[in-house]
Amino acid sequence: MTALSERFTSARQEGRTGGRAAAVRARVLAYVGLTKPRIIELLLVTTVPAMMLAARGWPSFSLLAATLVGGTLAAGAANVFNCYFDRDIDRLMQRTQKRPLVTGEVSPRAALVFGCVLTVGSIALLAVTTTLLAAALAAAAIFYYAVLYTMVFKRHTRRSTEWGGVPGAAPVLIGWAAVTGSLDWPAVVVFAVVFCWQMPHFWALALRFREDYARADVPMLPVVTTALSVGRQAVAWAWATVAVSLLLWPVATGYGIGLGYTVPAVLLGGWFVVEAHRLLGRIRRGGDMKPMQLFHVSISYLALLMVAIVVDAIV
């Protein structure tokens, strides 16, 4: 009888321990979810090539690690503030209804404190381990995205995507500044590539979730104008992205950029532009626009273009 009682007590304690562990894990995942890790991954893809180009090869591992950690914290901070300020419209959109602030997994106060901690931590880390310019650029990007984009542009202008493209491309400048302590034309060109790329990339997503944005009264371009107009502008920005990408050769010859980058840039750019034109063609014909095809191609385009920069910089 005693043995059975002890087993029962032990099982109950184990169950409580397992329950607490599950609760802690869920809590941690909720906070991680506020940082939008999938978006951060995309931002970091542009940081490493910028650093390698600036260093004309591999930067030191400690500098690379510090910049990536600091950049991750900075991007996470901006995204947490975005979730905090957007929690009212997130409730109205199917795509965002499961975010932690909407479901109540994290309280608004806790999210705000978390964002502030990430902000201070990221700026301090970058200032101590990289350069003051990199830290200042990270601070500016957090403020721009959290305040100017989230609170002003997103809710009041159809051109919010263009305005939002600035902090979206900021990791390029942060990565370059972390290595050199300054900025140069190659960094500006890569920044411009990422900036231009964001328009067809995000408008494809916005076309897919147009009803969501309309329900939340967010004046995203696909909400306030026709799909045909969005398609035409996506094509124009895709061409602009490719044109700017080809400027990297003349401005970055001294950093190792040559045909090893330019040939892939032309081929990848052709793929990107063709897919943008295909979207426009489907819009003109009516029926299913399939905008996510351009969305996914745009991700592959940018990732492979960054790989081309890395390869040409180190070979």
PDB file of C-alpha atoms in Angstrom:
ATOM      1  CA  MET A   1       0.000   0.000   0.000  1.00  0.00           C
ATOM      2  CA  THR A   2       2.838   2.351   0.896  1.00  0.00           C
ATOM      3  CA  ALA A   3       4.645   1.542  -2.329  1.00  0.00           C
ATOM      4  CA  LEU A   4       1.523   2.293  -4.393  1.00  0.00           C
ATOM      5  CA  SER A   5       1.066   5.593  -2.565  1.00  0.00           C
ATOM      6  CA  GLU A   6       4.677   6.572  -3.193  1.00  0.00           C
ATOM      7  CA  ARG A   7       4.332   5.738  -6.891  1.00  0.00           C
ATOM      8  CA  PHE A   8       1.175   7.811  -7.153  1.00  0.00           C
ATOM      9  CA  THR A   9       2.821  10.762  -5.409  1.00  0.00           C
ATOM     10  CA  SER A  10       5.902  10.473  -7.614  1.00  0.00           C
ATOM     11  CA  ALA A  11       3.801  10.342 -10.793  1.00  0.00           C
ATOM     12  CA  ARG A  12       1.828  13.384  -9.682  1.00  0.00           C
ATOM     13  CA  GLN A  13       5.024  15.343  -8.975  1.00  0.00           C
ATOM     14  CA  GLU A  14       6.429  14.365 -12.345  1.00  0.00           C
ATOM     15  CA  GLY A  15       3.212  15.506 -13.968  1.00  0.00           C
ATOM     16  CA  ARG A  16       3.446  18.860 -12.212  1.00  0.00           C
ATOM     17  CA  THR A  17       7.101  19.235 -13.238  1.00  0.00           C
ATOM     18  CA  GLY A  18       6.250  18.357 -16.822  1.00  0.00           C
ATOM     19  CA  GLY A  19       3.352  20.809 -16.778  1.00  0.00           C
ATOM     20  CA  ARG A  20       5.564  23.616 -15.485  1.00  0.00           C
ATOM     21  CA  ALA A  21       8.186  22.838 -18.136  1.00  0.00           C
ATOM     22  CA  ALA A  22       5.543  22.912 -20.862  1.00  0.00           C
ATOM     23  CA  ALA A  23       4.210  26.217 -19.538  1.00  0.00           C
ATOM     24  CA  VAL A  24       7.699  27.758 -19.500  1.00  0.00           C
ATOM     25  CA  ARG A  25       8.355  26.494 -23.020  1.00  0.00           C
ATOM     26  CA  ALA A  26       5.072  27.950 -24.266  1.00  0.00           C
ATOM     27  CA  ARG A  27       5.893  31.252 -22.578  1.00  0.00           C
ATOM     28  CA  VAL A  28       9.333  31.411 -24.174  1.00  0.00           C
ATOM     29  CA  LEU A  29       7.924  30.553 -27.598  1.00  0.00           C
ATOM     30  CA  ALA A  30       5.322  33.309 -27.206  1.00  0.00           C
ATOM     31  CA  TYR A  31       8.028  35.906 -26.586  1.00  0.00           C
ATOM     32  CA  VAL A  32      10.065  34.556 -29.492  1.00  0.00           C
ATOM     33  CA  GLY A  33       6.954  34.789 -31.661  1.00  0.00           C
ATOM     34  CA  LEU A  34       6.704  38.513 -30.912  1.00  0.00           C
ATOM     35  CA  THR A  35      10.096  39.023 -32.564  1.00  0.00           C
ATOM     36  CA  LYS A  36       8.871  37.490 -35.869  1.00  0.00           C
ATOM     37  CA  PRO A  37      11.876  35.175 -36.358  1.00  0.00           C
ATOM     38  CA  ARG A  38      11.057  34.392 -40.003  1.00  0.00           C
ATOM     39  CA  ILE A  39      11.409  38.073 -40.889  1.00  0.00           C
ATOM     40  CA  ILE A  40      14.661  38.281 -38.926  1.00  0.00           C
ATOM     41  CA  GLU A  41      16.107  35.388 -40.919  1.00  0.00           C
ATOM     42  CA  LEU A  42      15.540  37.318 -44.117  1.00  0.00           C
ATOM     43  CA  LEU A  43      17.174  40.434 -42.685  1.00  0.00           C
ATOM     44  CA  LEU A  44      20.267  38.529 -41.577  1.00  0.00           C
ATOM     45  CA  VAL A  45      20.648  37.086 -45.069  1.00  0.00           C
ATOM     46  CA  THR A  46      21.594  40.597 -46.202  1.00  0.00           C
ATOM     47  CA  THR A  47      23.870  41.385 -43.250  1.00  0.00           C
ATOM     48  CA  VAL A  48      26.496  38.700 -43.831  1.00  0.00           C
ATOM     49  CA  PRO A  49      27.190  39.519 -47.524  1.00  0.00           C
ATOM     50  CA  ALA A  50      27.537  43.206 -46.640  1.00  0.00           C
ATOM     51  CA  MET A  51      30.077  42.370 -43.939  1.00  0.00           C
ATOM     52  CA  MET A  52      32.051  40.047 -46.208  1.00  0.00           C
ATOM     53  CA  LEU A  53      32.092  42.623 -48.976  1.00  0.00           C
ATOM     54  CA  ALA A  54      33.289  45.302 -46.575  1.00  0.00           C
ATOM     55  CA  ALA A  55      35.987  43.004 -45.183  1.00  0.00           C
ATOM     56  CA  ARG A  56      36.960  41.809 -48.690  1.00  0.00           C
ATOM     57  CA  GLY A  57      36.585  38.295 -47.335  1.00  0.00           C
ATOM     58  CA  TRP A  58      35.669  36.724 -44.015  1.00  0.00           C
ATOM     59  CA  PRO A  59      35.486  39.155 -41.087  1.00  0.00           C
ATOM     60  CA  SER A  60      36.603  37.821 -37.719  1.00  0.00           C
ATOM     61  CA  PHE A  61      34.254  35.268 -36.214  1.00  0.00           C
ATOM     62  CA  SER A  62      33.795  37.366 -33.067  1.00  0.00           C
ATOM     63  CA  LEU A  63      32.773  40.426 -35.094  1.00  0.00           C
ATOM     64  CA  LEU A  64      30.450  38.383 -37.280  1.00  0.00           C
ATOM     65  CA  ALA A  65      28.792  36.745 -34.276  1.00  0.00           C
ATOM     66  CA  ALA A  66      28.426  40.011 -32.354  1.00  0.00           C
ATOM     67  CA  THR A  67      26.901  41.784 -35.357  1.00  0.00           C
ATOM     68  CA  LEU A  68      24.462  38.983 -36.067  1.00  0.00           C
ATOM     69  CA  VAL A  69      23.391  38.724 -32.432  1.00  0.00           C
ATOM     70  CA  GLY A  70      23.081  42.498 -32.124  1.00  0.00           C
ATOM     71  CA  GLY A  71      21.201  42.710 -35.413  1.00  0.00           C
ATOM     72  CA  THR A  72      18.871  39.919 -34.350  1.00  0.00           C
ATOM     73  CA  LEU A  73      18.084  41.689 -31.079  1.00  0.00           C
ATOM     74  CA  ALA A  74      17.535  45.005 -32.876  1.00  0.00           C
ATOM     75  CA  ALA A  75      15.224  43.497 -35.488  1.00  0.00           C
ATOM     76  CA  GLY A  76      13.433  41.591 -32.756  1.00  0.00           C
ATOM     77  CA  ALA A  77      12.927  44.792 -30.766  1.00  0.00           C
ATOM     78  CA  ALA A  78      11.423  46.581 -33.770  1.00  0.00           C
ATOM     79  CA  ASN A  79       9.078  43.658 -34.412  1.00  0.00           C
ATOM     80  CA  VAL A  80       7.984  43.483 -30.771  1.00  0.00           C
ATOM     81  CA  PHE A  81       7.055  47.181 -30.834  1.00  0.00           C
ATOM     82  CA  ASN A  82       5.250  46.560 -34.127  1.00  0.00           C
ATOM     83  CA  CYS A  83       3.201  43.789 -32.500  1.00  0.00           C
ATOM     84  CA  TYR A  84       2.504  46.036 -29.499  1.00  0.00           C
ATOM     85  CA  PHE A  85       1.205  48.981 -31.531  1.00  0.00           C
ATOM     86  CA  ASP A  86      -0.611  46.810 -34.090  1.00  0.00           C
ATOM     87  CA  ARG A  87      -2.412  44.548 -31.636  1.00  0.00           C
ATOM     88  CA  ASP A  88      -5.724  46.263 -32.408  1.00  0.00           C
ATOM     89  CA  ILE A  89      -5.592  45.571 -36.149  1.00  0.00           C
ATOM     90  CA  ASP A  90      -3.944  42.169 -35.664  1.00  0.00           C
ATOM     91  CA  ARG A  91      -7.190  41.018 -34.033  1.00  0.00           C
ATOM     92  CA  LEU A  92      -9.051  41.780 -37.253  1.00  0.00           C
ATOM     93  CA  MET A  93      -6.731  39.959 -39.649  1.00  0.00           C
ATOM     94  CA  GLN A  94      -6.813  36.184 -40.044  1.00  0.00           C
ATOM     95  CA  ARG A  95      -3.090  36.144 -40.803  1.00  0.00           C
ATOM     96  CA  THR A  96      -2.214  37.739 -37.470  1.00  0.00           C
ATOM     97  CA  GLN A  97      -4.983  36.564 -35.119  1.00  0.00           C
ATOM     98  CA  LYS A  98      -2.696  34.022 -33.466  1.00  0.00           C
ATOM     99  CA  ARG A  99       0.017  36.472 -32.479  1.00  0.00           C
ATOM    100  CA  PRO A 100       0.827  36.314 -28.735  1.00  0.00           C
ATOM    101  CA  LEU A 101      -0.610  39.736 -27.883  1.00  0.00           C
ATOM    102  CA  VAL A 102      -3.887  38.862 -29.588  1.00  0.00           C
ATOM    103  CA  THR A 103      -4.242  35.477 -27.912  1.00  0.00           C
ATOM    104  CA  GLY A 104      -3.255  36.889 -24.518  1.00  0.00           C
ATOM    105  CA  GLU A 105      -0.168  34.706 -24.111  1.00  0.00           C
ATOM    106  CA  VAL A 106       1.823  37.891 -23.478  1.00  0.00           C
ATOM    107  CA  SER A 107       0.399  41.052 -21.901  1.00  0.00           C
ATOM    108  CA  PRO A 108       0.869  44.438 -23.623  1.00  0.00           C
ATOM    109  CA  ARG A 109       2.910  45.707 -20.676  1.00  0.00           C
ATOM    110  CA  ALA A 110       5.212  42.680 -20.753  1.00  0.00           C
ATOM    111  CA  ALA A 111       5.658  43.038 -24.512  1.00  0.00           C
ATOM    112  CA  LEU A 112       6.562  46.709 -24.148  1.00  0.00           C
ATOM    113  CA  VAL A 113       9.135  45.924 -21.464  1.00  0.00           C
ATOM    114  CA  PHE A 114      10.520  43.093 -23.601  1.00  0.00           C
ATOM    115  CA  GLY A 115      10.894  45.434 -26.578  1.00  0.00           C
ATOM    116  CA  CYS A 116      12.725  48.001 -24.460  1.00  0.00           C
ATOM    117  CA  VAL A 117      15.090  45.352 -23.076  1.00  0.00           C
ATOM    118  CA  LEU A 118      15.883  44.101 -26.582  1.00  0.00           C
ATOM    119  CA  THR A 119      16.464  47.665 -27.770  1.00  0.00           C
ATOM    120  CA  VAL A 120      18.913  48.539 -25.011  1.00  0.00           C
ATOM    121  CA  GLY A 121      20.646  45.179 -25.303  1.00  0.00           C
ATOM    122  CA  SER A 122      21.101  45.375 -29.060  1.00  0.00           C
ATOM    123  CA  ILE A 123      22.428  48.923 -29.105  1.00  0.00           C
ATOM    124  CA  ALA A 124      24.773  48.298 -26.176  1.00  0.00           C
ATOM    125  CA  LEU A 125      26.102  45.082 -27.708  1.00  0.00           C
ATOM    126  CA  LEU A 126      26.752  46.664 -31.104  1.00  0.00           C
ATOM    127  CA  ALA A 127      28.354  49.742 -29.523  1.00  0.00           C
ATOM    128  CA  VAL A 128      30.732  47.689 -27.376  1.00  0.00           C
ATOM    129  CA  THR A 129      31.635  44.923 -29.828  1.00  0.00           C
ATOM    130  CA  THR A 130      31.411  46.605 -33.265  1.00  0.00           C
ATOM    131  CA  THR A 131      31.289  50.340 -33.967  1.00  0.00           C
ATOM    132  CA  LEU A 132      29.304  53.312 -32.737  1.00  0.00           C
ATOM    133  CA  LEU A 133      27.989  53.918 -36.256  1.00  0.00           C
ATOM    134  CA  ALA A 134      26.552  50.402 -36.432  1.00  0.00           C
ATOM    135  CA  ALA A 135      24.870  50.916 -33.052  1.00  0.00           C
ATOM    136  CA  ALA A 136      23.469  54.294 -34.123  1.00  0.00           C
ATOM    137  CA  LEU A 137      22.097  52.843 -37.364  1.00  0.00           C
ATOM    138  CA  ALA A 138      20.434  50.017 -35.425  1.00  0.00           C
ATOM    139  CA  ALA A 139      18.849  52.510 -33.037  1.00  0.00           C
ATOM    140  CA  ALA A 140      17.597  54.605 -35.954  1.00  0.00           C
ATOM    141  CA  ALA A 141      16.160  51.527 -37.681  1.00  0.00           C
ATOM    142  CA  ILE A 142      14.274  50.477 -34.544  1.00  0.00           C
ATOM    143  CA  PHE A 143      12.793  53.960 -34.124  1.00  0.00           C
ATOM    144  CA  TYR A 144      11.932  54.260 -37.804  1.00  0.00           C
ATOM    145  CA  TYR A 145      10.132  50.914 -37.991  1.00  0.00           C
ATOM    146  CA  ALA A 146       8.425  51.044 -34.605  1.00  0.00           C
ATOM    147  CA  VAL A 147       7.304  54.671 -34.691  1.00  0.00           C
ATOM    148  CA  LEU A 148       7.380  56.155 -38.193  1.00  0.00           C
ATOM    149  CA  TYR A 149       6.343  53.077 -40.159  1.00  0.00           C
ATOM    150  CA  THR A 150       4.076  51.281 -37.678  1.00  0.00           C
ATOM    151  CA  MET A 151       2.341  54.268 -36.090  1.00  0.00           C
ATOM    152  CA  VAL A 152       2.277  56.706 -39.006  1.00  0.00           C
ATOM    153  CA  PHE A 153       2.897  55.401 -42.520  1.00  0.00           C
ATOM    154  CA  LYS A 154       1.191  52.012 -42.267  1.00  0.00           C
ATOM    155  CA  ARG A 155      -2.074  53.505 -41.072  1.00  0.00           C
ATOM    156  CA  HIS A 156      -2.189  56.700 -43.096  1.00  0.00           C
ATOM    157  CA  THR A 157      -0.661  56.277 -46.560  1.00  0.00           C
ATOM    158  CA  ARG A 158      -0.820  53.885 -49.475  1.00  0.00           C
ATOM    159  CA  ARG A 159       2.935  54.322 -49.818  1.00  0.00           C
ATOM    160  CA  SER A 160       3.714  52.638 -46.513  1.00  0.00           C
ATOM    161  CA  THR A 161       5.628  49.820 -48.217  1.00  0.00           C
ATOM    162  CA  GLU A 162       8.038  52.262 -49.833  1.00  0.00           C
ATOM    163  CA  TRP A 163       8.545  54.088 -46.550  1.00  0.00           C
ATOM    164  CA  GLY A 164       8.902  50.785 -44.728  1.00  0.00           C
ATOM    165  CA  GLY A 165      11.606  49.694 -47.157  1.00  0.00           C
ATOM    166  CA  VAL A 166      14.160  51.880 -45.372  1.00  0.00           C
ATOM    167  CA  PRO A 167      14.429  49.915 -42.099  1.00  0.00           C
ATOM    168  CA  GLY A 168      13.968  46.709 -44.058  1.00  0.00           C
ATOM    169  CA  ALA A 169      17.227  47.375 -45.899  1.00  0.00           C
ATOM    170  CA  ALA A 170      19.053  48.835 -42.883  1.00  0.00           C
ATOM    171  CA  PRO A 171      20.849  45.560 -41.944  1.00  0.00           C
ATOM    172  CA  VAL A 172      23.057  46.059 -45.006  1.00  0.00           C
ATOM    173  CA  LEU A 173      24.306  49.389 -43.683  1.00  0.00           C
ATOM    174  CA  ILE A 174      24.616  48.050 -40.138  1.00  0.00           C
ATOM    175  CA  GLY A 175      26.713  45.111 -41.320  1.00  0.00           C
ATOM    176  CA  TRP A 176      28.996  47.316 -43.395  1.00  0.00           C
ATOM    177  CA  ALA A 177      29.401  49.863 -40.600  1.00  0.00           C
ATOM    178  CA  ALA A 178      30.200  47.091 -38.113  1.00  0.00           C
ATOM    179  CA  VAL A 179      33.246  46.178 -40.200  1.00  0.00           C
ATOM    180  CA  THR A 180      34.489  49.577 -41.361  1.00  0.00           C
ATOM    181  CA  GLY A 181      32.994  52.146 -38.995  1.00  0.00           C
ATOM    182  CA  SER A 182      31.857  54.094 -42.055  1.00  0.00           C
ATOM    183  CA  LEU A 183      29.700  53.749 -45.181  1.00  0.00           C
ATOM    184  CA  ASP A 184      30.724  53.498 -48.832  1.00  0.00           C
ATOM    185  CA  TRP A 185      29.070  53.237 -52.234  1.00  0.00           C
ATOM    186  CA  PRO A 186      28.936  49.411 -52.367  1.00  0.00           C
ATOM    187  CA  ALA A 187      26.923  49.439 -49.150  1.00  0.00           C
ATOM    188  CA  VAL A 188      24.585  52.058 -50.603  1.00  0.00           C
ATOM    189  CA  VAL A 189      24.037  49.968 -53.747  1.00  0.00           C
ATOM    190  CA  VAL A 190      23.259  46.760 -51.841  1.00  0.00           C
ATOM    191  CA  PHE A 191      20.966  48.786 -49.563  1.00  0.00           C
ATOM    192  CA  ALA A 192      19.181  50.098 -52.655  1.00  0.00           C
ATOM    193  CA  VAL A 193      18.808  46.577 -54.068  1.00  0.00           C
ATOM    194  CA  VAL A 194      17.130  45.338 -50.896  1.00  0.00           C
ATOM    195  CA  PHE A 195      15.007  48.497 -50.730  1.00  0.00           C
ATOM    196  CA  CYS A 196      13.682  48.142 -54.292  1.00  0.00           C
ATOM    197  CA  TRP A 197      13.190  44.400 -53.906  1.00  0.00           C
ATOM    198  CA  GLN A 198      10.780  44.841 -51.014  1.00  0.00           C
ATOM    199  CA  MET A 199       8.040  46.412 -53.140  1.00  0.00           C
ATOM    200  CA  PRO A 200       7.264  43.497 -55.495  1.00  0.00           C
ATOM    201  CA  HIS A 201       8.019  41.068 -52.654  1.00  0.00           C
ATOM    202  CA  PHE A 202       5.576  42.563 -50.181  1.00  0.00           C
ATOM    203  CA  TRP A 203       2.904  43.653 -52.646  1.00  0.00           C
ATOM    204  CA  ALA A 204       2.634  40.036 -53.791  1.00  0.00           C
ATOM    205  CA  LEU A 205       1.916  39.074 -50.180  1.00  0.00           C
ATOM    206  CA  ALA A 206      -0.482  41.995 -49.762  1.00  0.00           C
ATOM    207  CA  LEU A 207      -2.411  40.894 -52.866  1.00  0.00           C
ATOM    208  CA  ARG A 208      -2.828  37.477 -51.280  1.00  0.00           C
ATOM    209  CA  PHE A 209      -4.117  38.976 -48.013  1.00  0.00           C
ATOM    210  CA  ARG A 210      -5.898  41.995 -49.480  1.00  0.00           C
ATOM    211  CA  GLU A 211      -9.164  41.228 -47.660  1.00  0.00           C
ATOM    212  CA  ASP A 212      -7.310  41.047 -44.349  1.00  0.00           C
ATOM    213  CA  TYR A 213      -5.839  44.521 -44.786  1.00  0.00           C
ATOM    214  CA  ALA A 214      -9.180  45.883 -45.973  1.00  0.00           C
ATOM    215  CA  ARG A 215     -10.940  44.423 -42.915  1.00  0.00           C
ATOM    216  CA  ALA A 216      -8.410  46.129 -40.648  1.00  0.00           C
ATOM    217  CA  ASP A 217      -8.744  49.402 -42.599  1.00  0.00           C
ATOM    218  CA  VAL A 218      -5.020  49.432 -43.447  1.00  0.00           C
ATOM    219  CA  PRO A 219      -4.528  51.468 -46.664  1.00  0.00           C
ATOM    220  CA  MET A 220      -2.080  49.026 -48.226  1.00  0.00           C
ATOM    221  CA  LEU A 221      -1.630  49.595 -51.960  1.00  0.00           C
ATOM    222  CA  PRO A 222      -3.692  46.528 -53.056  1.00  0.00           C
ATOM    223  CA  VAL A 223      -6.550  47.795 -50.850  1.00  0.00           C
ATOM    224  CA  VAL A 224      -6.740  51.329 -52.260  1.00  0.00           C
ATOM    225  CA  THR A 225      -6.048  50.659 -55.933  1.00  0.00           C
ATOM    226  CA  THR A 226      -6.701  48.004 -58.546  1.00  0.00           C
ATOM    227  CA  ALA A 227      -4.791  44.749 -58.836  1.00  0.00           C
ATOM    228  CA  LEU A 228      -3.744  45.865 -62.326  1.00  0.00           C
ATOM    229  CA  SER A 229      -2.087  48.972 -60.907  1.00  0.00           C
ATOM    230  CA  VAL A 230      -0.337  46.905 -58.241  1.00  0.00           C
ATOM    231  CA  GLY A 231       0.905  44.469 -60.886  1.00  0.00           C
ATOM    232  CA  ARG A 232       2.305  47.258 -63.042  1.00  0.00           C
ATOM    233  CA  GLN A 233       4.089  48.837 -60.097  1.00  0.00           C
ATOM    234  CA  ALA A 234       5.481  45.459 -59.021  1.00  0.00           C
ATOM    235  CA  VAL A 235       6.934  45.011 -62.513  1.00  0.00           C
ATOM    236  CA  ALA A 236       8.468  48.496 -62.438  1.00  0.00           C
ATOM    237  CA  TRP A 237      10.107  47.881 -59.062  1.00  0.00           C
ATOM    238  CA  ALA A 238      11.349  44.459 -60.157  1.00  0.00           C
ATOM    239  CA  TRP A 239      13.101  46.085 -63.105  1.00  0.00           C
ATOM    240  CA  ALA A 240      14.484  48.764 -60.760  1.00  0.00           C
ATOM    241  CA  THR A 241      15.829  46.060 -58.436  1.00  0.00           C
ATOM    242  CA  VAL A 242      17.698  44.352 -61.268  1.00  0.00           C
ATOM    243  CA  ALA A 243      19.026  47.634 -62.672  1.00  0.00           C
ATOM    244  CA  VAL A 244      20.390  48.698 -59.283  1.00  0.00           C
ATOM    245  CA  SER A 245      21.904  45.252 -58.676  1.00  0.00           C
ATOM    246  CA  LEU A 246      24.034  45.649 -61.818  1.00  0.00           C
ATOM    247  CA  LEU A 247      25.565  48.846 -60.427  1.00  0.00           C
ATOM    248  CA  LEU A 248      27.469  46.831 -57.847  1.00  0.00           C
ATOM    249  CA  TRP A 249      30.163  45.753 -60.318  1.00  0.00           C
ATOM    250  CA  PRO A 250      31.368  49.257 -61.241  1.00  0.00           C
ATOM    251  CA  VAL A 251      31.259  50.567 -57.668  1.00  0.00           C
ATOM    252  CA  ALA A 252      32.675  47.476 -55.925  1.00  0.00           C
ATOM    253  CA  THR A 253      35.456  46.321 -58.244  1.00  0.00           C
ATOM    254  CA  GLY A 254      37.965  47.130 -55.534  1.00  0.00           C
ATOM    255  CA  TYR A 255      36.068  44.862 -53.157  1.00  0.00           C
ATOM    256  CA  GLY A 256      36.321  41.803 -55.378  1.00  0.00           C
ATOM    257  CA  ILE A 257      33.082  42.119 -57.330  1.00  0.00           C
ATOM    258  CA  GLY A 258      33.314  41.120 -60.989  1.00  0.00           C
ATOM    259  CA  LEU A 259      31.790  38.682 -63.454  1.00  0.00           C
ATOM    260  CA  GLY A 260      31.395  36.067 -60.723  1.00  0.00           C
ATOM    261  CA  TYR A 261      28.636  38.252 -59.296  1.00  0.00           C
ATOM    262  CA  THR A 262      27.392  40.075 -62.367  1.00  0.00           C
ATOM    263  CA  VAL A 263      26.554  37.024 -64.486  1.00  0.00           C
ATOM    264  CA  PRO A 264      24.376  35.446 -61.749  1.00  0.00           C
ATOM    265  CA  ALA A 265      22.855  38.890 -61.095  1.00  0.00           C
ATOM    266  CA  VAL A 266      21.730  39.104 -64.739  1.00  0.00           C
ATOM    267  CA  LEU A 267      20.330  35.558 -64.775  1.00  0.00           C
ATOM    268  CA  LEU A 268      18.604  35.865 -61.417  1.00  0.00           C
ATOM    269  CA  GLY A 269      17.291  39.291 -62.342  1.00  0.00           C
ATOM    270  CA  GLY A 270      15.789  37.893 -65.526  1.00  0.00           C
ATOM    271  CA  TRP A 271      14.006  35.213 -63.498  1.00  0.00           C
ATOM    272  CA  PHE A 272      12.673  37.804 -61.048  1.00  0.00           C
ATOM    273  CA  VAL A 273      11.444  40.172 -63.757  1.00  0.00           C
ATOM    274  CA  VAL A 274       9.813  37.394 -65.779  1.00  0.00           C
ATOM    275  CA  GLU A 275       7.879  36.232 -62.715  1.00  0.00           C
ATOM    276  CA  ALA A 276       6.716  39.800 -62.058  1.00  0.00           C
ATOM    277  CA  HIS A 277       5.495  40.028 -65.662  1.00  0.00           C
ATOM    278  CA  ARG A 278       3.743  36.685 -65.250  1.00  0.00           C
ATOM    279  CA  LEU A 279       1.850  38.057 -62.269  1.00  0.00           C
ATOM    280  CA  LEU A 280       0.825  41.076 -64.320  1.00  0.00           C
ATOM    281  CA  GLY A 281      -0.291  38.794 -67.150  1.00  0.00           C
ATOM    282  CA  ARG A 282      -2.464  36.713 -64.829  1.00  0.00           C
ATOM    283  CA  ILE A 283      -4.039  39.871 -63.421  1.00  0.00           C
ATOM    284  CA  ARG A 284      -4.880  41.104 -66.914  1.00  0.00           C
ATOM    285  CA  ARG A 285      -6.464  37.783 -67.842  1.00  0.00           C
ATOM    286  CA  GLY A 286      -8.559  37.658 -64.680  1.00  0.00           C
ATOM    287  CA  GLY A 287      -9.065  34.583 -62.551  1.00  0.00           C
ATOM    288  CA  ASP A 288      -6.535  33.361 -60.000  1.00  0.00           C
ATOM    289  CA  MET A 289      -3.640  35.850 -59.718  1.00  0.00           C
ATOM    290  CA  LYS A 290      -1.419  33.416 -57.768  1.00  0.00           C
ATOM    291  CA  PRO A 291       0.600  36.292 -56.236  1.00  0.00           C
ATOM    292  CA  MET A 292       2.468  33.978 -53.876  1.00  0.00           C
ATOM    293  CA  GLN A 293       4.426  32.610 -56.826  1.00  0.00           C
ATOM    294  CA  LEU A 294       6.153  35.989 -57.143  1.00  0.00           C
ATOM    295  CA  PHE A 295       6.504  36.163 -53.368  1.00  0.00           C
ATOM    296  CA  HIS A 296       8.405  32.874 -53.193  1.00  0.00           C
ATOM    297  CA  VAL A 297      10.511  33.638 -56.275  1.00  0.00           C
ATOM    298  CA  SER A 298      11.462  36.990 -54.755  1.00  0.00           C
ATOM    299  CA  ILE A 299      12.812  35.261 -51.635  1.00  0.00           C
ATOM    300  CA  SER A 300      14.894  32.850 -53.695  1.00  0.00           C
ATOM    301  CA  TYR A 301      16.119  35.713 -55.889  1.00  0.00           C
ATOM    302  CA  LEU A 302      17.413  37.772 -52.987  1.00  0.00           C
ATOM    303  CA  ALA A 303      18.977  34.817 -51.190  1.00  0.00           C
ATOM    304  CA  LEU A 304      20.842  33.640 -54.318  1.00  0.00           C
ATOM    305  CA  LEU A 305      21.930  37.187 -55.165  1.00  0.00           C
ATOM    306  CA  MET A 306      23.451  37.511 -51.689  1.00  0.00           C
ATOM    307  CA  VAL A 307      25.207  34.167 -52.196  1.00  0.00           C
ATOM    308  CA  ALA A 308      26.685  35.538 -55.442  1.00  0.00           C
ATOM    309  CA  ILE A 309      28.072  38.526 -53.516  1.00  0.00           C
ATOM    310  CA  VAL A 310      29.626  36.238 -50.909  1.00  0.00           C
ATOM    311  CA  VAL A 311      31.192  33.919 -53.469  1.00  0.00           C
ATOM    312  CA  ASP A 312      32.673  36.737 -55.564  1.00  0.00           C
ATOM    313  CA  ALA A 313      33.979  38.509 -52.464  1.00  0.00           C
ATOM    314  CA  ILE A 314      35.921  35.501 -51.167  1.00  0.00           C
ATOM    315  CA  VAL A 315      37.019  33.683 -54.346  1.00  0.00           C
TER     316      VAL A 315
END
